[in-house]
């Protein structure tokens, strides 16, 4: 009974504030305030307030709330321990999935098939008589230039 009276008073006050806001030519805000102020009366009329009042003074309901809290606490504790220990962490599961995907494909399937073109590229041409040390030096100078360009 007291909850219904309080809800009605809150709604009346809200509608009054909405009327003052509308008088000040702020119609959008006034409409929003009126919508919020009608909610408590709607809850009283649907019986939600009575149901909540019955549950608020029910020992069985409070035991249920306590059990929900205990179950949440147990769940949170197990998650915290699981994360700390690293058992079944997301990273491990992702790594296992990636390894399984890599193993699902044959190792040679991802390598490019060079065929007969690999042999001539590996052999030095007769027209050029460069030293192997000069070749490797040229390659490293390019790499050094790239690294210097990026500030490494």
GROMACS .gro file of N, CA and C in nm:
model
  456
    1UNK      N    1   0.081  -0.119   0.000
    1UNK     CA    2   0.000   0.000   0.000
    1UNK      C    3   0.086   0.126   0.000
    2UNK      N    4   0.191   0.124   0.081
    2UNK     CA    5   0.278   0.241   0.087
    2UNK      C    6   0.358   0.255  -0.043
    3UNK      N    7   0.397   0.143  -0.104
    3UNK     CA    8   0.474   0.148  -0.228
    3UNK      C    9   0.391   0.210  -0.340
    4UNK      N   10   0.261   0.177  -0.343
    4UNK     CA   11   0.174   0.233  -0.447
    4UNK      C   12   0.160   0.383  -0.430
    5UNK      N   13   0.151   0.429  -0.305
    5UNK     CA   14   0.140   0.572  -0.278
    5UNK      C   15   0.267   0.645  -0.319
    6UNK      N   16   0.381   0.586  -0.288
    6UNK     CA   17   0.508   0.648  -0.324
    6UNK      C   18   0.523   0.655  -0.476
    7UNK      N   19   0.487   0.548  -0.545
    7UNK     CA   20   0.496   0.546  -0.692
    7UNK      C   21   0.404   0.652  -0.753
    8UNK      N   22   0.286   0.667  -0.697
    8UNK     CA   23   0.193   0.768  -0.748
    8UNK      C   24   0.247   0.908  -0.726
    9UNK      N   25   0.306   0.933  -0.610
    9UNK     CA   26   0.363   1.064  -0.581
    9UNK      C   27   0.482   1.095  -0.672
   10UNK      N   28   0.565   0.995  -0.698
   10UNK     CA   29   0.680   1.015  -0.788
   10UNK      C   30   0.631   1.046  -0.929
   11UNK      N   31   0.528   0.977  -0.973
   11UNK     CA   32   0.473   1.003  -1.106
   11UNK      C   33   0.412   1.142  -1.116
   12UNK      N   34   0.339   1.183  -1.012
   12UNK     CA   35   0.278   1.317  -1.013
   12UNK      C   36   0.386   1.424  -1.015
   13UNK      N   37   0.492   1.406  -0.936
   13UNK     CA   38   0.601   1.503  -0.935
   13UNK      C   39   0.670   1.508  -1.071
   14UNK      N   40   0.691   1.394  -1.133
   14UNK     CA   41   0.754   1.389  -1.264
   14UNK      C   42   0.670   1.458  -1.370
   15UNK      N   43   0.539   1.438  -1.364
   15UNK     CA   44   0.452   1.504  -1.460
   15UNK      C   45   0.451   1.656  -1.439
   16UNK      N   46   0.462   1.697  -1.314
   16UNK     CA   47   0.472   1.841  -1.285
   16UNK      C   48   0.600   1.900  -1.342
   17UNK      N   49   0.710   1.830  -1.326
   17UNK     CA   50   0.837   1.877  -1.381
   17UNK      C   51   0.829   1.880  -1.534
   18UNK      N   52   0.762   1.782  -1.592
   18UNK     CA   53   0.746   1.780  -1.738
   18UNK      C   54   0.664   1.899  -1.786
   19UNK      N   55   0.561   1.936  -1.707
   19UNK     CA   56   0.479   2.052  -1.745
   19UNK      C   57   0.561   2.180  -1.739
   20UNK      N   58   0.645   2.194  -1.637
   20UNK     CA   59   0.729   2.314  -1.625
   20UNK      C   60   0.830   2.318  -1.740
   21UNK      N   61   0.885   2.202  -1.775
   21UNK     CA   62   0.982   2.196  -1.886
   21UNK      C   63   0.914   2.231  -2.018
   22UNK      N   64   0.792   2.185  -2.037
   22UNK     CA   65   0.719   2.218  -2.160
   22UNK      C   66   0.686   2.367  -2.163
   23UNK      N   67   0.656   2.427  -2.050
   23UNK     CA   68   0.628   2.570  -2.043
   23UNK      C   69   0.750   2.651  -2.087
   24UNK      N   70   0.869   2.597  -2.062
   24UNK     CA   71   0.994   2.664  -2.101
   24UNK      C   72   1.031   2.634  -2.247
   25UNK      N   73   0.943   2.577  -2.321
   25UNK     CA   74   0.960   2.549  -2.465
   25UNK      C   75   1.066   2.442  -2.493
   26UNK      N   76   1.083   2.350  -2.401
   26UNK     CA   77   1.174   2.238  -2.422
   26UNK      C   78   1.087   2.112  -2.432
   27UNK      N   79   1.020   2.099  -2.546
   27UNK     CA   80   0.919   1.996  -2.562
   27UNK      C   81   0.978   1.855  -2.568
   28UNK      N   82   1.093   1.839  -2.630
   28UNK     CA   83   1.154   1.707  -2.638
   28UNK      C   84   1.191   1.655  -2.500
   29UNK      N   85   1.253   1.741  -2.419
   29UNK     CA   86   1.290   1.702  -2.283
   29UNK      C   87   1.165   1.679  -2.198
   30UNK      N   88   1.062   1.760  -2.218
   30UNK     CA   89   0.938   1.743  -2.142
   30UNK      C   90   0.872   1.610  -2.174
   31UNK      N   91   0.873   1.572  -2.299
   31UNK     CA   92   0.814   1.444  -2.338
   31UNK      C   93   0.891   1.328  -2.277
   32UNK      N   94   1.024   1.339  -2.276
   32UNK     CA   95   1.106   1.234  -2.218
   32UNK      C   96   1.081   1.223  -2.067
   33UNK      N   97   1.070   1.335  -1.997
   33UNK     CA   98   1.043   1.334  -1.853
   33UNK      C   99   0.906   1.275  -1.824
   34UNK      N  100   0.807   1.309  -1.906
   34UNK     CA  101   0.672   1.253  -1.888
   34UNK      C  102   0.674   1.102  -1.908
   35UNK      N  103   0.749   1.056  -2.004
   35UNK     CA  104   0.757   0.911  -2.027
   35UNK      C  105   0.818   0.840  -1.906
   36UNK      N  106   0.925   0.896  -1.853
   36UNK     CA  107   0.986   0.835  -1.735
   36UNK      C  108   0.893   0.842  -1.613
   37UNK      N  109   0.819   0.947  -1.599
   37UNK     CA  110   0.734   0.961  -1.481
   37UNK      C  111   0.611   0.873  -1.487
   38UNK      N  112   0.573   0.824  -1.602
   38UNK     CA  113   0.459   0.733  -1.612
   38UNK      C  114   0.495   0.588  -1.579
   39UNK      N  115   0.623   0.557  -1.576
   39UNK     CA  116   0.666   0.419  -1.550
   39UNK      C  117   0.624   0.370  -1.411
   40UNK      N  118   0.644   0.446  -1.302
   40UNK     CA  119   0.603   0.393  -1.171
   40UNK      C  120   0.453   0.362  -1.162
   41UNK      N  121   0.368   0.446  -1.218
   41UNK     CA  122   0.223   0.419  -1.214
   41UNK      C  123   0.192   0.295  -1.296
   42UNK      N  124   0.259   0.278  -1.409
   42UNK     CA  125   0.238   0.159  -1.492
   42UNK      C  126   0.279   0.033  -1.416
   43UNK      N  127   0.388   0.040  -1.342
   43UNK     CA  128   0.431  -0.076  -1.264
   43UNK      C  129   0.331  -0.110  -1.153
   44UNK      N  130   0.272  -0.008  -1.091
   44UNK     CA  131   0.170  -0.032  -0.989
   44UNK      C  132   0.047  -0.097  -1.052
   45UNK      N  133   0.006  -0.045  -1.167
   45UNK     CA  134  -0.115  -0.096  -1.230
   45UNK      C  135  -0.100  -0.239  -1.282
   46UNK      N  136   0.021  -0.277  -1.322
   46UNK     CA  137   0.042  -0.414  -1.372
   46UNK      C  138   0.063  -0.514  -1.259
   47UNK      N  139   0.085  -0.467  -1.138
   47UNK     CA  140   0.102  -0.558  -1.026
   47UNK      C  141   0.247  -0.593  -0.997
   48UNK      N  142   0.339  -0.535  -1.070
   48UNK     CA  143   0.480  -0.564  -1.050
   48UNK      C  144   0.525  -0.516  -0.912
   49UNK      N  145   0.475  -0.402  -0.869
   49UNK     CA  146   0.516  -0.347  -0.739
   49UNK      C  147   0.469  -0.439  -0.627
   50UNK      N  148   0.347  -0.488  -0.636
   50UNK     CA  149   0.295  -0.580  -0.534
   50UNK      C  150   0.377  -0.709  -0.532
   51UNK      N  151   0.410  -0.758  -0.650
   51UNK     CA  152   0.489  -0.881  -0.658
   51UNK      C  153   0.626  -0.860  -0.596
   52UNK      N  154   0.689  -0.743  -0.626
   52UNK     CA  155   0.820  -0.713  -0.568
   52UNK      C  156   0.812  -0.697  -0.417
   53UNK      N  157   0.704  -0.634  -0.370
   53UNK     CA  158   0.687  -0.617  -0.225
   53UNK      C  159   0.671  -0.752  -0.157
   54UNK      N  160   0.597  -0.842  -0.220
   54UNK     CA  161   0.580  -0.976  -0.163
   54UNK      C  162   0.714  -1.049  -0.159
   55UNK      N  163   0.793  -1.034  -0.263
   55UNK     CA  164   0.923  -1.102  -0.268
   55UNK      C  165   1.023  -1.037  -0.173
   56UNK      N  166   1.014  -0.908  -0.153
   56UNK     CA  167   1.109  -0.839  -0.067
   56UNK      C  168   1.097  -0.882   0.078
   57UNK      N  169   0.979  -0.919   0.120
   57UNK     CA  170   0.958  -0.959   0.259
   57UNK      C  171   0.946  -1.111   0.275
   58UNK      N  172   0.984  -1.184   0.173
   58UNK     CA  173   0.977  -1.330   0.177
   58UNK      C  174   1.115  -1.389   0.209
   59UNK      N  175   1.126  -1.468   0.316
   59UNK     CA  176   1.255  -1.529   0.349
   59UNK      C  177   1.302  -1.625   0.239
   60UNK      N  178   1.210  -1.693   0.176
   60UNK     CA  179   1.247  -1.786   0.069
   60UNK      C  180   1.312  -1.711  -0.047
   61UNK      N  181   1.259  -1.595  -0.080
   61UNK     CA  182   1.316  -1.516  -0.188
   61UNK      C  183   1.458  -1.471  -0.154
   62UNK      N  184   1.482  -1.434  -0.029
   62UNK     CA  185   1.615  -1.389   0.010
   62UNK      C  186   1.715  -1.505   0.013
   63UNK      N  187   1.668  -1.623   0.049
   63UNK     CA  188   1.757  -1.740   0.043
   63UNK      C  189   1.793  -1.768  -0.103
   64UNK      N  190   1.696  -1.751  -0.193
   64UNK     CA  191   1.724  -1.769  -0.336
   64UNK      C  192   1.825  -1.668  -0.387
   65UNK      N  193   1.812  -1.543  -0.343
   65UNK     CA  194   1.908  -1.439  -0.383
   65UNK      C  195   2.046  -1.474  -0.329
   66UNK      N  196   2.052  -1.523  -0.208
   66UNK     CA  197   2.180  -1.564  -0.149
   66UNK      C  198   2.243  -1.679  -0.227
   67UNK      N  199   2.163  -1.776  -0.267
   67UNK     CA  200   2.215  -1.888  -0.345
   67UNK      C  201   2.265  -1.843  -0.482
   68UNK      N  202   2.195  -1.747  -0.542
   68UNK     CA  203   2.243  -1.691  -0.669
   68UNK      C  204   2.379  -1.624  -0.650
   69UNK      N  205   2.394  -1.552  -0.539
   69UNK     CA  206   2.522  -1.487  -0.510
   69UNK      C  207   2.634  -1.588  -0.490
   70UNK      N  208   2.604  -1.696  -0.418
   70UNK     CA  209   2.705  -1.799  -0.395
   70UNK      C  210   2.745  -1.865  -0.527
   71UNK      N  211   2.647  -1.894  -0.611
   71UNK     CA  212   2.679  -1.958  -0.739
   71UNK      C  213   2.763  -1.864  -0.826
   72UNK      N  214   2.730  -1.735  -0.826
   72UNK     CA  215   2.810  -1.639  -0.903
   72UNK      C  216   2.952  -1.632  -0.848
   73UNK      N  217   2.966  -1.632  -0.715
   73UNK     CA  218   3.098  -1.626  -0.653
   73UNK      C  219   3.181  -1.749  -0.689
   74UNK      N  220   3.119  -1.867  -0.689
   74UNK     CA  221   3.190  -1.989  -0.727
   74UNK      C  222   3.234  -1.983  -0.874
   75UNK      N  223   3.146  -1.936  -0.959
   75UNK     CA  224   3.178  -1.925  -1.100
   75UNK      C  225   3.294  -1.828  -1.122
   76UNK      N  226   3.289  -1.713  -1.057
   76UNK     CA  227   3.395  -1.613  -1.072
   76UNK      C  228   3.528  -1.666  -1.018
   77UNK      N  229   3.524  -1.739  -0.907
   77UNK     CA  230   3.645  -1.794  -0.849
   77UNK      C  231   3.709  -1.896  -0.941
   78UNK      N  232   3.628  -1.984  -0.998
   78UNK     CA  233   3.685  -2.085  -1.088
   78UNK      C  234   3.744  -2.021  -1.213
   79UNK      N  235   3.681  -1.916  -1.264
   79UNK     CA  236   3.736  -1.847  -1.381
   79UNK      C  237   3.870  -1.781  -1.346
   80UNK      N  238   3.877  -1.721  -1.227
   80UNK     CA  239   4.000  -1.654  -1.185
   80UNK      C  240   4.113  -1.756  -1.169
   81UNK      N  241   4.084  -1.870  -1.107
   81UNK     CA  242   4.185  -1.973  -1.089
   81UNK      C  243   4.227  -2.029  -1.225
   82UNK      N  244   4.131  -2.048  -1.313
   82UNK     CA  245   4.160  -2.100  -1.446
   82UNK      C  246   4.251  -2.006  -1.524
   83UNK      N  247   4.228  -1.877  -1.514
   83UNK     CA  248   4.311  -1.780  -1.584
   83UNK      C  249   4.450  -1.773  -1.524
   84UNK      N  250   4.458  -1.781  -1.391
   84UNK     CA  251   4.588  -1.773  -1.326
   84UNK      C  252   4.673  -1.895  -1.357
   85UNK      N  253   4.610  -2.012  -1.354
   85UNK     CA  254   4.684  -2.136  -1.377
   85UNK      C  255   4.713  -2.155  -1.525
   86UNK      N  256   4.638  -2.090  -1.610
   86UNK     CA  257   4.659  -2.104  -1.753
   86UNK      C  258   4.598  -2.231  -1.809
   87UNK      N  259   4.516  -2.299  -1.731
   87UNK     CA  260   4.454  -2.422  -1.777
   87UNK      C  261   4.337  -2.387  -1.868
   88UNK      N  262   4.344  -2.432  -1.988
   88UNK     CA  263   4.234  -2.410  -2.080
   88UNK      C  264   4.214  -2.265  -2.116
   89UNK      N  265   4.323  -2.190  -2.117
   89UNK     CA  266   4.308  -2.048  -2.150
   89UNK      C  267   4.278  -2.033  -2.299
   90UNK      N  268   4.232  -1.917  -2.334
   90UNK     CA  269   4.197  -1.891  -2.474
   90UNK      C  270   4.321  -1.899  -2.563
   91UNK      N  271   4.433  -1.852  -2.513
   91UNK     CA  272   4.556  -1.856  -2.593
   91UNK      C  273   4.595  -1.999  -2.624
   92UNK      N  274   4.585  -2.086  -2.524
   92UNK     CA  275   4.620  -2.225  -2.547
   92UNK      C  276   4.524  -2.289  -2.646
   93UNK      N  277   4.397  -2.259  -2.633
   93UNK     CA  278   4.300  -2.317  -2.727
   93UNK      C  279   4.325  -2.267  -2.868
   94UNK      N  280   4.357  -2.137  -2.883
   94UNK     CA  281   4.386  -2.083  -3.016
   94UNK      C  282   4.511  -2.147  -3.075
   95UNK      N  283   4.615  -2.163  -2.992
   95UNK     CA  284   4.738  -2.225  -3.041
   95UNK      C  285   4.713  -2.369  -3.084
   96UNK      N  286   4.632  -2.440  -3.007
   96UNK     CA  287   4.600  -2.579  -3.042
   96UNK      C  288   4.520  -2.585  -3.171
   97UNK      N  289   4.427  -2.491  -3.188
   97UNK     CA  290   4.348  -2.488  -3.312
   97UNK      C  291   4.436  -2.456  -3.432
   98UNK      N  292   4.528  -2.361  -3.417
   98UNK     CA  293   4.617  -2.326  -3.527
   98UNK      C  294   4.708  -2.444  -3.562
   99UNK      N  295   4.758  -2.513  -3.460
   99UNK     CA  296   4.843  -2.629  -3.486
   99UNK      C  297   4.764  -2.739  -3.557
  100UNK      N  298   4.642  -2.756  -3.518
  100UNK     CA  299   4.559  -2.858  -3.582
  100UNK      C  300   4.531  -2.820  -3.727
  101UNK      N  301   4.511  -2.692  -3.754
  101UNK     CA  302   4.486  -2.649  -3.892
  101UNK      C  303   4.612  -2.665  -3.977
  102UNK      N  304   4.728  -2.637  -3.918
  102UNK     CA  305   4.853  -2.653  -3.994
  102UNK      C  306   4.878  -2.799  -4.024
  103UNK      N  307   4.847  -2.888  -3.929
  103UNK     CA  308   4.871  -3.029  -3.949
  103UNK      C  309   4.769  -3.091  -4.043
  104UNK      N  310   4.657  -3.025  -4.062
  104UNK     CA  311   4.553  -3.080  -4.148
  104UNK      C  312   4.595  -3.076  -4.294
  105UNK      N  313   4.682  -2.986  -4.330
  105UNK     CA  314   4.729  -2.975  -4.468
  105UNK      C  315   4.864  -3.044  -4.477
  106UNK      N  316   4.888  -3.111  -4.586
  106UNK     CA  317   5.016  -3.178  -4.605
  106UNK      C  318   5.128  -3.075  -4.604
  107UNK      N  319   5.243  -3.106  -4.542
  107UNK     CA  320   5.351  -3.007  -4.532
  107UNK      C  321   5.399  -2.956  -4.667
  108UNK      N  322   5.404  -3.042  -4.768
  108UNK     CA  323   5.455  -2.999  -4.898
  108UNK      C  324   5.350  -2.923  -4.979
  109UNK      N  325   5.225  -2.928  -4.936
  109UNK     CA  326   5.119  -2.865  -5.015
  109UNK      C  327   5.132  -2.714  -5.015
  110UNK      N  328   5.185  -2.655  -4.908
  110UNK     CA  329   5.194  -2.510  -4.904
  110UNK      C  330   5.323  -2.458  -4.968
  111UNK      N  331   5.419  -2.547  -4.993
  111UNK     CA  332   5.543  -2.504  -5.057
  111UNK      C  333   5.519  -2.486  -5.206
  112UNK      N  334   5.576  -2.382  -5.266
  112UNK     CA  335   5.556  -2.364  -5.410
  112UNK      C  336   5.629  -2.471  -5.489
  113UNK      N  337   5.566  -2.517  -5.592
  113UNK     CA  338   5.631  -2.618  -5.675
  113UNK      C  339   5.712  -2.546  -5.782
  114UNK      N  340   5.843  -2.554  -5.768
  114UNK     CA  341   5.931  -2.482  -5.857
  114UNK      C  342   5.962  -2.561  -5.983
  115UNK      N  343   5.957  -2.690  -5.973
  115UNK     CA  344   5.979  -2.774  -6.091
  115UNK      C  345   6.119  -2.759  -6.145
  116UNK      N  346   6.132  -2.754  -6.278
  116UNK     CA  347   6.263  -2.748  -6.343
  116UNK      C  348   6.321  -2.607  -6.343
  117UNK      N  349   6.243  -2.508  -6.313
  117UNK     CA  350   6.295  -2.371  -6.314
  117UNK      C  351   6.383  -2.342  -6.195
  118UNK      N  352   6.383  -2.427  -6.093
  118UNK     CA  353   6.465  -2.404  -5.975
  118UNK      C  354   6.612  -2.429  -6.003
  119UNK      N  355   6.643  -2.524  -6.088
  119UNK     CA  356   6.783  -2.560  -6.114
  119UNK      C  357   6.859  -2.448  -6.185
  120UNK      N  358   6.808  -2.387  -6.293
  120UNK     CA  359   6.885  -2.281  -6.357
  120UNK      C  360   6.902  -2.158  -6.268
  121UNK      N  361   6.807  -2.128  -6.186
  121UNK     CA  362   6.818  -2.010  -6.101
  121UNK      C  363   6.925  -2.030  -5.995
  122UNK      N  364   6.945  -2.152  -5.951
  122UNK     CA  365   7.043  -2.178  -5.847
  122UNK      C  366   7.185  -2.179  -5.904
  123UNK      N  367   7.202  -2.210  -6.034
  123UNK     CA  368   7.335  -2.217  -6.094
  123UNK      C  369   7.376  -2.078  -6.144
  124UNK      N  370   7.501  -2.042  -6.123
  124UNK     CA  371   7.548  -1.914  -6.177
  124UNK      C  372   7.559  -1.922  -6.328
  125UNK      N  373   7.530  -1.813  -6.396
  125UNK     CA  374   7.537  -1.809  -6.541
  125UNK      C  375   7.683  -1.796  -6.585
  126UNK      N  376   7.708  -1.848  -6.702
  126UNK     CA  377   7.845  -1.848  -6.751
  126UNK      C  378   7.892  -1.707  -6.787
  127UNK      N  379   7.803  -1.620  -6.828
  127UNK     CA  380   7.839  -1.485  -6.870
  127UNK      C  381   7.885  -1.398  -6.755
  128UNK      N  382   7.835  -1.422  -6.637
  128UNK     CA  383   7.871  -1.339  -6.521
  128UNK      C  384   7.962  -1.420  -6.431
  129UNK      N  385   8.074  -1.365  -6.399
  129UNK     CA  386   8.170  -1.435  -6.314
  129UNK      C  387   8.188  -1.356  -6.185
  130UNK      N  388   8.082  -1.340  -6.109
  130UNK     CA  389   8.092  -1.269  -5.982
  130UNK      C  390   8.131  -1.366  -5.873
  131UNK      N  391   8.192  -1.311  -5.772
  131UNK     CA  392   8.227  -1.392  -5.657
  131UNK      C  393   8.104  -1.408  -5.569
  132UNK      N  394   8.091  -1.522  -5.500
  132UNK     CA  395   7.976  -1.540  -5.411
  132UNK      C  396   7.975  -1.438  -5.298
  133UNK      N  397   8.092  -1.395  -5.253
  133UNK     CA  398   8.098  -1.298  -5.144
  133UNK      C  399   8.043  -1.163  -5.190
  134UNK      N  400   8.064  -1.127  -5.313
  134UNK     CA  401   8.014  -1.001  -5.365
  134UNK      C  402   7.862  -1.004  -5.376
  135UNK      N  403   7.807  -1.119  -5.417
  135UNK     CA  404   7.662  -1.135  -5.425
  135UNK      C  405   7.598  -1.118  -5.288
  136UNK      N  406   7.654  -1.185  -5.189
  136UNK     CA  407   7.596  -1.176  -5.056
  136UNK      C  408   7.613  -1.035  -4.999
  137UNK      N  409   7.721  -0.967  -5.034
  137UNK     CA  410   7.742  -0.831  -4.987
  137UNK      C  411   7.640  -0.736  -5.045
  138UNK      N  412   7.606  -0.755  -5.172
  138UNK     CA  413   7.505  -0.671  -5.235
  138UNK      C  414   7.369  -0.691  -5.169
  139UNK      N  415   7.338  -0.816  -5.142
  139UNK     CA  416   7.209  -0.845  -5.079
  139UNK      C  417   7.200  -0.780  -4.941
  140UNK      N  418   7.308  -0.789  -4.866
  140UNK     CA  419   7.305  -0.732  -4.732
  140UNK      C  420   7.303  -0.580  -4.735
  141UNK      N  421   7.362  -0.520  -4.836
  141UNK     CA  422   7.358  -0.375  -4.844
  141UNK      C  423   7.216  -0.326  -4.869
  142UNK      N  424   7.142  -0.401  -4.949
  142UNK     CA  425   7.001  -0.367  -4.970
  142UNK      C  426   6.922  -0.378  -4.840
  143UNK      N  427   6.947  -0.484  -4.767
  143UNK     CA  428   6.878  -0.505  -4.639
  143UNK      C  429   6.915  -0.395  -4.540
  144UNK      N  430   7.044  -0.360  -4.536
  144UNK     CA  431   7.087  -0.253  -4.447
  144UNK      C  432   7.022  -0.121  -4.482
  145UNK      N  433   7.010  -0.095  -4.611
  145UNK     CA  434   6.947   0.030  -4.654
  145UNK      C  435   6.801   0.036  -4.612
  146UNK      N  436   6.733  -0.077  -4.624
  146UNK     CA  437   6.591  -0.082  -4.583
  146UNK      C  438   6.579  -0.062  -4.433
  147UNK      N  439   6.666  -0.127  -4.357
  147UNK     CA  440   6.662  -0.114  -4.212
  147UNK      C  441   6.692   0.030  -4.168
  148UNK      N  442   6.791   0.092  -4.233
  148UNK     CA  443   6.824   0.231  -4.200
  148UNK      C  444   6.708   0.325  -4.233
  149UNK      N  445   6.640   0.292  -4.344
  149UNK     CA  446   6.528   0.375  -4.385
  149UNK      C  447   6.416   0.374  -4.280
  150UNK      N  448   6.397   0.259  -4.217
  150UNK     CA  449   6.293   0.246  -4.115
  150UNK      C  450   6.345   0.276  -3.975
  151UNK      N  451   6.471   0.314  -3.964
  151UNK     CA  452   6.525   0.354  -3.833
  151UNK      C  453   6.558   0.239  -3.742
  152UNK      N  454   6.590   0.126  -3.801
  152UNK     CA  455   6.623   0.009  -3.718
  152UNK      C  456   6.773  -0.011  -3.719
   0.00000   0.00000   0.00000
